[in-house]
PDB file of C-alpha atoms in Angstrom:
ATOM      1  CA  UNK A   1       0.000   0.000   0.000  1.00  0.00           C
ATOM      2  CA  UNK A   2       1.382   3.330  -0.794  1.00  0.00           C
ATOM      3  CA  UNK A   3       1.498   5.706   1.247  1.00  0.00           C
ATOM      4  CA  UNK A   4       0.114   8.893   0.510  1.00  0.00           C
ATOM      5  CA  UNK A   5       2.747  11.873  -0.004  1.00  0.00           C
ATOM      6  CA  UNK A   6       3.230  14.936   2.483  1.00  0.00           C
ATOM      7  CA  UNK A   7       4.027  18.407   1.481  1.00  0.00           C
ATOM      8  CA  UNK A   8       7.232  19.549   3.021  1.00  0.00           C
ATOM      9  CA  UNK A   9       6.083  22.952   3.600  1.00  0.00           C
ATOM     10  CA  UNK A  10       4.064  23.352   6.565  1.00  0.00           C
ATOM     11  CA  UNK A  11       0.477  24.285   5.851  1.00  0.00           C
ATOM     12  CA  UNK A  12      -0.332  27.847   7.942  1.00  0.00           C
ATOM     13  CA  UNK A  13      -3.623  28.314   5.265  1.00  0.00           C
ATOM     14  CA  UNK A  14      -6.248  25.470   5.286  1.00  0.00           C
ATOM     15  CA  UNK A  15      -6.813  23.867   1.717  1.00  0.00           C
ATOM     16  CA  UNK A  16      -9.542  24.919   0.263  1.00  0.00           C
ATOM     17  CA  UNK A  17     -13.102  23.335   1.250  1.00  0.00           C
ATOM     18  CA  UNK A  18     -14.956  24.380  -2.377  1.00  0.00           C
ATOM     19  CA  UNK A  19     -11.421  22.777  -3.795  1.00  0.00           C
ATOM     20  CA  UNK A  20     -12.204  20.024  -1.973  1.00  0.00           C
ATOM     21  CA  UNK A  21     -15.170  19.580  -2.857  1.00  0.00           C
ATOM     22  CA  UNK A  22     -15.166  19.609  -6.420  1.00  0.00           C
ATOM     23  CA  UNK A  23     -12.470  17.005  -6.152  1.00  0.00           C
ATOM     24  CA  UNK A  24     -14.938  15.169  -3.793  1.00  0.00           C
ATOM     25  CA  UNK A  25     -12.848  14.985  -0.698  1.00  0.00           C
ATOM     26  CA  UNK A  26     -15.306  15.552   1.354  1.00  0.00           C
ATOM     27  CA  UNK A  27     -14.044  14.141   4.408  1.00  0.00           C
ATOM     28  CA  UNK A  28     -11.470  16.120   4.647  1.00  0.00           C
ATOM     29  CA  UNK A  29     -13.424  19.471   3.602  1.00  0.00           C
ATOM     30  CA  UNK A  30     -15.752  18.302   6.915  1.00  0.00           C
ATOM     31  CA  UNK A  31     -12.444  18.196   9.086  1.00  0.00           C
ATOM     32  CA  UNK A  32     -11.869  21.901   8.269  1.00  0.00           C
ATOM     33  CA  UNK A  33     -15.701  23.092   8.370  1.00  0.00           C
ATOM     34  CA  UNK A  34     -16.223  21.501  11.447  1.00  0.00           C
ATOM     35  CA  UNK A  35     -13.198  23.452  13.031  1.00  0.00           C
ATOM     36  CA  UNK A  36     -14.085  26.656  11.717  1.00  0.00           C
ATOM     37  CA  UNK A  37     -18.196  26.031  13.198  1.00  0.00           C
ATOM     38  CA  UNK A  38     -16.182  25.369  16.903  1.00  0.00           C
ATOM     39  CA  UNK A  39     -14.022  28.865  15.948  1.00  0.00           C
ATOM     40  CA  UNK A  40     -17.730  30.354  14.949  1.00  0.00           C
ATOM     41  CA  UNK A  41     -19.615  28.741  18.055  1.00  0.00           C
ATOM     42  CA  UNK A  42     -21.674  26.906  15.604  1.00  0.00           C
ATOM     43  CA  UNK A  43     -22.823  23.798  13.874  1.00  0.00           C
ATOM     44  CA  UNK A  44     -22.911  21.913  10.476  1.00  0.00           C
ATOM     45  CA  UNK A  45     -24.953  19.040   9.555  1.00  0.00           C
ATOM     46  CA  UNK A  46     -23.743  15.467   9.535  1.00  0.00           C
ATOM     47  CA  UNK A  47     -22.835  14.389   6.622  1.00  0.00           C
ATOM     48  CA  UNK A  48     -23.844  17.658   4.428  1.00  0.00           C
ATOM     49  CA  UNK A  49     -22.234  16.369   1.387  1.00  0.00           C
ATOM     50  CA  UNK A  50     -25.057  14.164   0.738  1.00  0.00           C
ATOM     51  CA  UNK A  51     -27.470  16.788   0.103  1.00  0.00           C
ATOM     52  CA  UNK A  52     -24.771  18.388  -1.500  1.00  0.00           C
ATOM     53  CA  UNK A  53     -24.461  15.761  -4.430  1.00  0.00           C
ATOM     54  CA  UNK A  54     -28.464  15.320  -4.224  1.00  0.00           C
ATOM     55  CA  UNK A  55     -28.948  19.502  -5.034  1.00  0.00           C
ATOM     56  CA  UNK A  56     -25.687  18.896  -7.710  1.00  0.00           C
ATOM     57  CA  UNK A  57     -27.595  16.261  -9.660  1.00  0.00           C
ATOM     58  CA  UNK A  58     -30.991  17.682  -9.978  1.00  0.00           C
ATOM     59  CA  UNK A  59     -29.956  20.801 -10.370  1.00  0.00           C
ATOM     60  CA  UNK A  60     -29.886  21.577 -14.407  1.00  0.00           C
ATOM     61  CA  UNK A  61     -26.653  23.894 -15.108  1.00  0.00           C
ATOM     62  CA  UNK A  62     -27.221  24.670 -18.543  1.00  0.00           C
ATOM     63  CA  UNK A  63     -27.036  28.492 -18.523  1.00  0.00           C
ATOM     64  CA  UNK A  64     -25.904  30.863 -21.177  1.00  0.00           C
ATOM     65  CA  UNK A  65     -26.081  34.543 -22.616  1.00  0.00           C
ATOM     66  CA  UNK A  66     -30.245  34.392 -22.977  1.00  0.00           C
ATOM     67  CA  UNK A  67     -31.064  33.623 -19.713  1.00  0.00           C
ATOM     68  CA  UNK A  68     -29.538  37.134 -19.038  1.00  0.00           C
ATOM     69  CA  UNK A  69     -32.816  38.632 -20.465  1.00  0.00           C
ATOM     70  CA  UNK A  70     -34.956  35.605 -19.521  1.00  0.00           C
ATOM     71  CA  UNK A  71     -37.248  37.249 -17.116  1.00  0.00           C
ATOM     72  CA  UNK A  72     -38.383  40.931 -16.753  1.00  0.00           C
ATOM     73  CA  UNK A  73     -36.466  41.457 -13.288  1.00  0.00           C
ATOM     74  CA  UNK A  74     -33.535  39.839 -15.129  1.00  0.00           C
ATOM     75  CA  UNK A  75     -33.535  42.043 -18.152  1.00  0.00           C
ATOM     76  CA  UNK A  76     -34.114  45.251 -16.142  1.00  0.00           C
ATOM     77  CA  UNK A  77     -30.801  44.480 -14.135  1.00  0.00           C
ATOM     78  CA  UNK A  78     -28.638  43.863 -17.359  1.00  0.00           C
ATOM     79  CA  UNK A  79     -29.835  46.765 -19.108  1.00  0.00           C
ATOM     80  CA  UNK A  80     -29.017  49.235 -15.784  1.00  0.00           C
ATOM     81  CA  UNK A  81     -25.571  47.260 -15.618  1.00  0.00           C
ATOM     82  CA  UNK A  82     -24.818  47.289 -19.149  1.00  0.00           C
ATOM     83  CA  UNK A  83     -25.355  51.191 -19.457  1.00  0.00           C
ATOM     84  CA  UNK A  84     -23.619  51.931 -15.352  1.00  0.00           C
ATOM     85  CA  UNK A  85     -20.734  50.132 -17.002  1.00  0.00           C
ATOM     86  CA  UNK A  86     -20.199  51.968 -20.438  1.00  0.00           C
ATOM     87  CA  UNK A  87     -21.066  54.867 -18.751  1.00  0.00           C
ATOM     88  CA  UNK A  88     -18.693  54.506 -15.917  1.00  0.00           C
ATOM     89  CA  UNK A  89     -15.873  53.412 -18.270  1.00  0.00           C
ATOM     90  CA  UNK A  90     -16.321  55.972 -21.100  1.00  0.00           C
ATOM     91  CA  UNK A  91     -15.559  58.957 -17.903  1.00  0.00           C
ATOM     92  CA  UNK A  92     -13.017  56.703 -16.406  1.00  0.00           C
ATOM     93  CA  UNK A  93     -10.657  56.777 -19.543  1.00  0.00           C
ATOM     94  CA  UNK A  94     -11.837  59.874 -20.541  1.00  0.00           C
ATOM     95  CA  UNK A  95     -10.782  61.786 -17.688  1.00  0.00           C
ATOM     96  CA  UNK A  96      -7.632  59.844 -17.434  1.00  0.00           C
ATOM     97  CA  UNK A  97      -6.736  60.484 -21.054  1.00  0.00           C
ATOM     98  CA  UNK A  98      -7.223  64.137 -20.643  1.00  0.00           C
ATOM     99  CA  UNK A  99      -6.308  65.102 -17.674  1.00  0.00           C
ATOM    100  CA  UNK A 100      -4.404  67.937 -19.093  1.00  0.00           C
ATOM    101  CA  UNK A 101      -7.363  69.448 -20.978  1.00  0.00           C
ATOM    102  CA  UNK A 102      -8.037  72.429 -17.673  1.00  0.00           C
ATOM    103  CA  UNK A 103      -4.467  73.461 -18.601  1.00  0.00           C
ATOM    104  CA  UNK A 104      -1.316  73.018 -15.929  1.00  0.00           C
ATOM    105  CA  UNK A 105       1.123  71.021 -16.105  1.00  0.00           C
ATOM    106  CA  UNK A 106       0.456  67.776 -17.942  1.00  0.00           C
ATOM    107  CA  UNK A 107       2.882  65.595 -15.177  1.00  0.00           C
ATOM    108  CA  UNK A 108       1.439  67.603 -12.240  1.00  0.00           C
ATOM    109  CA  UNK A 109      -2.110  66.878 -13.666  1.00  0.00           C
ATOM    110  CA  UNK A 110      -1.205  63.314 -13.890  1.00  0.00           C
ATOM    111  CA  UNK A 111      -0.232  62.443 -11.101  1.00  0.00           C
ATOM    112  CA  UNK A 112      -3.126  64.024  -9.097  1.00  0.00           C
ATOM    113  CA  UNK A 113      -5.385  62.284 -11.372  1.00  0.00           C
ATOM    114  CA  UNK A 114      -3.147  58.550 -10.225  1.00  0.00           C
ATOM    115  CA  UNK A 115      -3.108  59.869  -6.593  1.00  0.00           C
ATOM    116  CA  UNK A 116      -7.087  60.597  -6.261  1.00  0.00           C
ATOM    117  CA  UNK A 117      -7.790  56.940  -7.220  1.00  0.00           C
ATOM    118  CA  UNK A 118      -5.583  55.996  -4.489  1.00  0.00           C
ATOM    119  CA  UNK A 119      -8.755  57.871  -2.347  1.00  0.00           C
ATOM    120  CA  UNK A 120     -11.323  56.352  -4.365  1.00  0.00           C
ATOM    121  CA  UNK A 121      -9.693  52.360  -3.370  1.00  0.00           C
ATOM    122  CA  UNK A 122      -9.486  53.429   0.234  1.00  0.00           C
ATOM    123  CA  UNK A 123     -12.577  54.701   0.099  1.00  0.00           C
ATOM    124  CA  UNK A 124     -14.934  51.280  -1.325  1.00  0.00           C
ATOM    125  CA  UNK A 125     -12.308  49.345   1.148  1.00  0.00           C
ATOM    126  CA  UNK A 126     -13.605  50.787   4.161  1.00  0.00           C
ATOM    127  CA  UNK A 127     -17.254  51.740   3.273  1.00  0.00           C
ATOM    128  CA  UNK A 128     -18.647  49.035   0.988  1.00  0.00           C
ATOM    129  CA  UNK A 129     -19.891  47.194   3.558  1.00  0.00           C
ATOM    130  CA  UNK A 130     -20.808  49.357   6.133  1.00  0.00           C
ATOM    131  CA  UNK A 131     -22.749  51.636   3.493  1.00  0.00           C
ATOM    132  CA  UNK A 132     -23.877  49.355   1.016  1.00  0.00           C
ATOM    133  CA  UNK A 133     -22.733  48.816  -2.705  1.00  0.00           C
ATOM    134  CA  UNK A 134     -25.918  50.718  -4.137  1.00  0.00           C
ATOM    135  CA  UNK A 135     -25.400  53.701  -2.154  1.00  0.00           C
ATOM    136  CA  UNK A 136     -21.751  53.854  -3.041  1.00  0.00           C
ATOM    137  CA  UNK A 137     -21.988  53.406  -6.972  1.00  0.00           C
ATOM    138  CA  UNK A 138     -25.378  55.829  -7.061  1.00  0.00           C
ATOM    139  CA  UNK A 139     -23.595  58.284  -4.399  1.00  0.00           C
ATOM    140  CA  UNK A 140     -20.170  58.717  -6.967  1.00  0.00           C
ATOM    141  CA  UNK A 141     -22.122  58.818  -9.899  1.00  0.00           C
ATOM    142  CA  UNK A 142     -23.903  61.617  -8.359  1.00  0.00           C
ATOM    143  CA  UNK A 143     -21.198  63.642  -7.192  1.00  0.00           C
ATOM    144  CA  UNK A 144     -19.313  62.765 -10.691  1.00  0.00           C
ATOM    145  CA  UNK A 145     -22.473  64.202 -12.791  1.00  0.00           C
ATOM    146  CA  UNK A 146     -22.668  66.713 -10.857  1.00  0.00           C
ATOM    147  CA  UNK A 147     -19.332  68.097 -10.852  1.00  0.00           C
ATOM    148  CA  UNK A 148     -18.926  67.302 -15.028  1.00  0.00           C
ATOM    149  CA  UNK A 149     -22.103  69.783 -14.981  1.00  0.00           C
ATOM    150  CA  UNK A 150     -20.764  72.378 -13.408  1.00  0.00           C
ATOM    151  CA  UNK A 151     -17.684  72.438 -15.004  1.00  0.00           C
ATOM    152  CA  UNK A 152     -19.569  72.638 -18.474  1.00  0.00           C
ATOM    153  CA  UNK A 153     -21.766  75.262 -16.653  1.00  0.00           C
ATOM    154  CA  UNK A 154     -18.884  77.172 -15.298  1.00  0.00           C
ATOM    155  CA  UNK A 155     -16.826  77.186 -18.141  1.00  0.00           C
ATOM    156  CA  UNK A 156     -13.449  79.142 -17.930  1.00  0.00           C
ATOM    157  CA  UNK A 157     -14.983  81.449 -15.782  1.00  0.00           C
ATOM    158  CA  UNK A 158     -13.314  80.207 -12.487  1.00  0.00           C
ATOM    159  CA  UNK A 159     -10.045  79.811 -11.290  1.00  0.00           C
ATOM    160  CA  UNK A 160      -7.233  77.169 -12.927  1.00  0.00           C
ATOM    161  CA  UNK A 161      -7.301  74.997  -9.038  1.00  0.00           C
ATOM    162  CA  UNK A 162     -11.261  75.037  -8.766  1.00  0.00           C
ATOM    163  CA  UNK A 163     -11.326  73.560 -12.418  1.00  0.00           C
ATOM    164  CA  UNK A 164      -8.580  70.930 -11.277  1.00  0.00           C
ATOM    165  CA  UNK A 165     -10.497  70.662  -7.880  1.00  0.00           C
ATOM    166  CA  UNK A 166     -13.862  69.309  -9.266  1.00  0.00           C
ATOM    167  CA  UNK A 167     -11.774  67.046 -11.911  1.00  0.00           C
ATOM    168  CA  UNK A 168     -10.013  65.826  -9.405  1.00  0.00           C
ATOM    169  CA  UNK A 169     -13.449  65.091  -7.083  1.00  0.00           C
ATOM    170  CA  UNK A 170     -14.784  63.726 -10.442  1.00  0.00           C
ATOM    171  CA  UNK A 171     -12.202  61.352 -10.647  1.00  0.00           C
ATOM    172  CA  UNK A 172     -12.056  59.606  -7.485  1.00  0.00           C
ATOM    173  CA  UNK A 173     -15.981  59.358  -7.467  1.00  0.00           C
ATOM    174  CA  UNK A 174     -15.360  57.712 -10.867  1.00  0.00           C
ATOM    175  CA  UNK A 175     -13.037  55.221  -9.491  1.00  0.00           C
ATOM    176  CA  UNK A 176     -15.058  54.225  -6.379  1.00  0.00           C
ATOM    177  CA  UNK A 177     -17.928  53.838  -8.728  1.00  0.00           C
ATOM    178  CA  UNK A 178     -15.822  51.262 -10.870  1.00  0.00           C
ATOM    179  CA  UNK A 179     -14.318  49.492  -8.004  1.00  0.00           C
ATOM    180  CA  UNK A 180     -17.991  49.162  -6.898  1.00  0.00           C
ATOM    181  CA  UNK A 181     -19.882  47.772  -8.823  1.00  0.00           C
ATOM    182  CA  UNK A 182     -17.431  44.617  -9.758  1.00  0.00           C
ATOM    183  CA  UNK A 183     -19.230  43.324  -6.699  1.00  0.00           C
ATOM    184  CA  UNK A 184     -22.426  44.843  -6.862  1.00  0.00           C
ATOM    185  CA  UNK A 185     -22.865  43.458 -10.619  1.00  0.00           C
ATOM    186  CA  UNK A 186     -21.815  39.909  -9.772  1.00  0.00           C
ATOM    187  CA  UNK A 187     -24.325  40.232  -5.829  1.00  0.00           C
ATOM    188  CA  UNK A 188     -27.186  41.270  -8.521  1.00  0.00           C
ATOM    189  CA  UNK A 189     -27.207  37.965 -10.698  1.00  0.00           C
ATOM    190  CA  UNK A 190     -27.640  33.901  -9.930  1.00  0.00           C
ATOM    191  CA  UNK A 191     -24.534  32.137  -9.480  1.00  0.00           C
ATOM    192  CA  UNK A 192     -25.238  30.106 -12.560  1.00  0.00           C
ATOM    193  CA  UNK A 193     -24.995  33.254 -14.550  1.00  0.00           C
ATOM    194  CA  UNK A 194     -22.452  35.406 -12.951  1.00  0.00           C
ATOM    195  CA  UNK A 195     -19.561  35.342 -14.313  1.00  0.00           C
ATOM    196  CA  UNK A 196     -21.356  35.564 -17.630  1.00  0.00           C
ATOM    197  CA  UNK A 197     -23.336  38.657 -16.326  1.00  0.00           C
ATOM    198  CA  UNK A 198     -20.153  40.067 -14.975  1.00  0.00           C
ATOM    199  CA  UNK A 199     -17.959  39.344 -18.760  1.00  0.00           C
ATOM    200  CA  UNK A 200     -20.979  40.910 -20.739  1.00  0.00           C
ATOM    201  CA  UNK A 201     -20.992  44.236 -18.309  1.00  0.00           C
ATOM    202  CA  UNK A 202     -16.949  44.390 -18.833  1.00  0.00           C
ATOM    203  CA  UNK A 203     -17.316  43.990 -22.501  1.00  0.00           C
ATOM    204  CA  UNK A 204     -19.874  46.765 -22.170  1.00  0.00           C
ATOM    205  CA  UNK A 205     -17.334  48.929 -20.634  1.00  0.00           C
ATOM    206  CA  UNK A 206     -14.622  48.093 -23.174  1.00  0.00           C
ATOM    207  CA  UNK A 207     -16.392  49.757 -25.335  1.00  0.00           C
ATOM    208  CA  UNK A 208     -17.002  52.691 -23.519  1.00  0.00           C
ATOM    209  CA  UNK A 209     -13.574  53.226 -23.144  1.00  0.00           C
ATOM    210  CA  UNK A 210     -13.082  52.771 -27.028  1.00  0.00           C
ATOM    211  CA  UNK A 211     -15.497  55.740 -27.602  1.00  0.00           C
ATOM    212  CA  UNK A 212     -14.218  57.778 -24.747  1.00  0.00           C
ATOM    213  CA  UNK A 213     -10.595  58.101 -26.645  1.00  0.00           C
ATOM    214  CA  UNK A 214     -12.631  60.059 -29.982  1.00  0.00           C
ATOM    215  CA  UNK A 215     -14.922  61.586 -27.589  1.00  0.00           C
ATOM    216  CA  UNK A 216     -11.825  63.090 -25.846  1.00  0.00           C
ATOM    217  CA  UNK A 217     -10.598  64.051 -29.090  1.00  0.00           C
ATOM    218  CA  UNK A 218     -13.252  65.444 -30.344  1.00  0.00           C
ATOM    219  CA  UNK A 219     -13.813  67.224 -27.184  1.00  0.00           C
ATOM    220  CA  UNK A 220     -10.224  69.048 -27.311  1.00  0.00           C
ATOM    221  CA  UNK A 221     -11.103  69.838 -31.255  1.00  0.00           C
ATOM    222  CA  UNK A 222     -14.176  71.961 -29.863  1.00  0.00           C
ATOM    223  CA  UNK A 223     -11.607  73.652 -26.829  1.00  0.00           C
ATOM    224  CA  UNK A 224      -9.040  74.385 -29.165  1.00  0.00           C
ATOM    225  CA  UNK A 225     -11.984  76.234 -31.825  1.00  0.00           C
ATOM    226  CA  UNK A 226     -13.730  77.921 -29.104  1.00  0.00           C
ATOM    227  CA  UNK A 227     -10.501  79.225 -26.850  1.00  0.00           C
ATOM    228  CA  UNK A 228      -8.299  79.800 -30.129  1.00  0.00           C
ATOM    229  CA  UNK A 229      -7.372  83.516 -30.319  1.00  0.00           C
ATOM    230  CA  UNK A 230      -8.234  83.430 -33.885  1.00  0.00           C
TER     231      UNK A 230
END
């Protein structure tokens, strides 16, 4: 009888119970649940992996791009994700491709515009949870249309740091709203769907950020006919 190979390394991390269970070690994966229920001050059924392979082999997996849209709750979710994404993506890159357009200097201007979404990680980090995802993407979409706005409303008409001020706010809302909702997309769909949910909305963004680069560049054509002395 052979005997079965140790790792040499000491183990600080416990293996991982889904691994084990799609390799149907489940003995093993009930060793390691069972010690994090005592940890927890809780329980776990007796042998759970029963009802485990019972759920696994009714359950029909066949899922694919259609059953995006298959219901009306379903269809309303992708079509608010699909546009939050393209949307979110198109002022991402925009604003990060420009960031030079309120004038300055174009390193200066850079790096704020690196160093705000430095804010905007902390920021989902330590709120997500306690505020909600919802709140957070809605909230910096907000404050991101609002500050675009005023900027269009305000014009040149203010001061070189305000500009840069409310790009800079812009920015970081921007980023919080991208980190965001990467979890709130992927909470919003059934697990037999996610990840196809989640690579539709990212394709959706991709393209965004492909009509963000002529929208930029159209955008400085306009600046450069309005503001040229001529």
């Amino acid at each position: 009888m052979r005997r079965k190979k140790r790792n040499p390394i000491p183990r600080i991390v416990p293996e991982s119970t889904r691994w084990l269970v799609v390799k149907e070690r489940y003995k093993e994966a009930d060793i390691i649940l069972k010690r994090a229920a005592r940890m927890n001050r809780s329980t776990i059924p007796e042998r759970w992996w029963d009802e485990l392979v019972t759920s696994q082999t009714n359950k029909d997996t066949s899922a694919g791009l259609i059953d995006l849209i298959r219901t009306r709750e379903l269809r309303k979710r992708t079509l608010v994700c699909f546009f939050v994404w393209f949307v979110n993506a198109m002022m991402y890159y925009g604003l990060t491709m420009k960031s030079d357009l309120g004038g300055g200097d174009l390193y200066i201007n850079f790096a704020l515009s690196a160093s705000v979404e430095i804010v905007g990680c902390a920021f989902v980090f330590f709120f997500i949870d306690p505020v909600g995802r919802r709140i957070i993407v809605a909230g910096c979409f907000l404050i991101a249309g609002v500050c675009l706005l005023l900027n269009w409303v305000i014009g040149d008409n203010v001061a070189f740091y305000w500009g840069m001020l409310q790009i800079m706010i812009t920015k970081g809302a921007v980023t919080a709203s991208f980190i965001a909702v990467y979890t709130y997309t992927a909470e919003l769909f059934p697990t037999v769907i996610r990840t196809t949910a989640v690579g539709c909305c990212s394709t959706m963004s991709r393209l965004g950020a492909v009509i963000s680069s002529y929208l930029a560049l159209w955008l400085v054509g306009i600046f450069m006919e309005f503001y040229s002395p001529n």
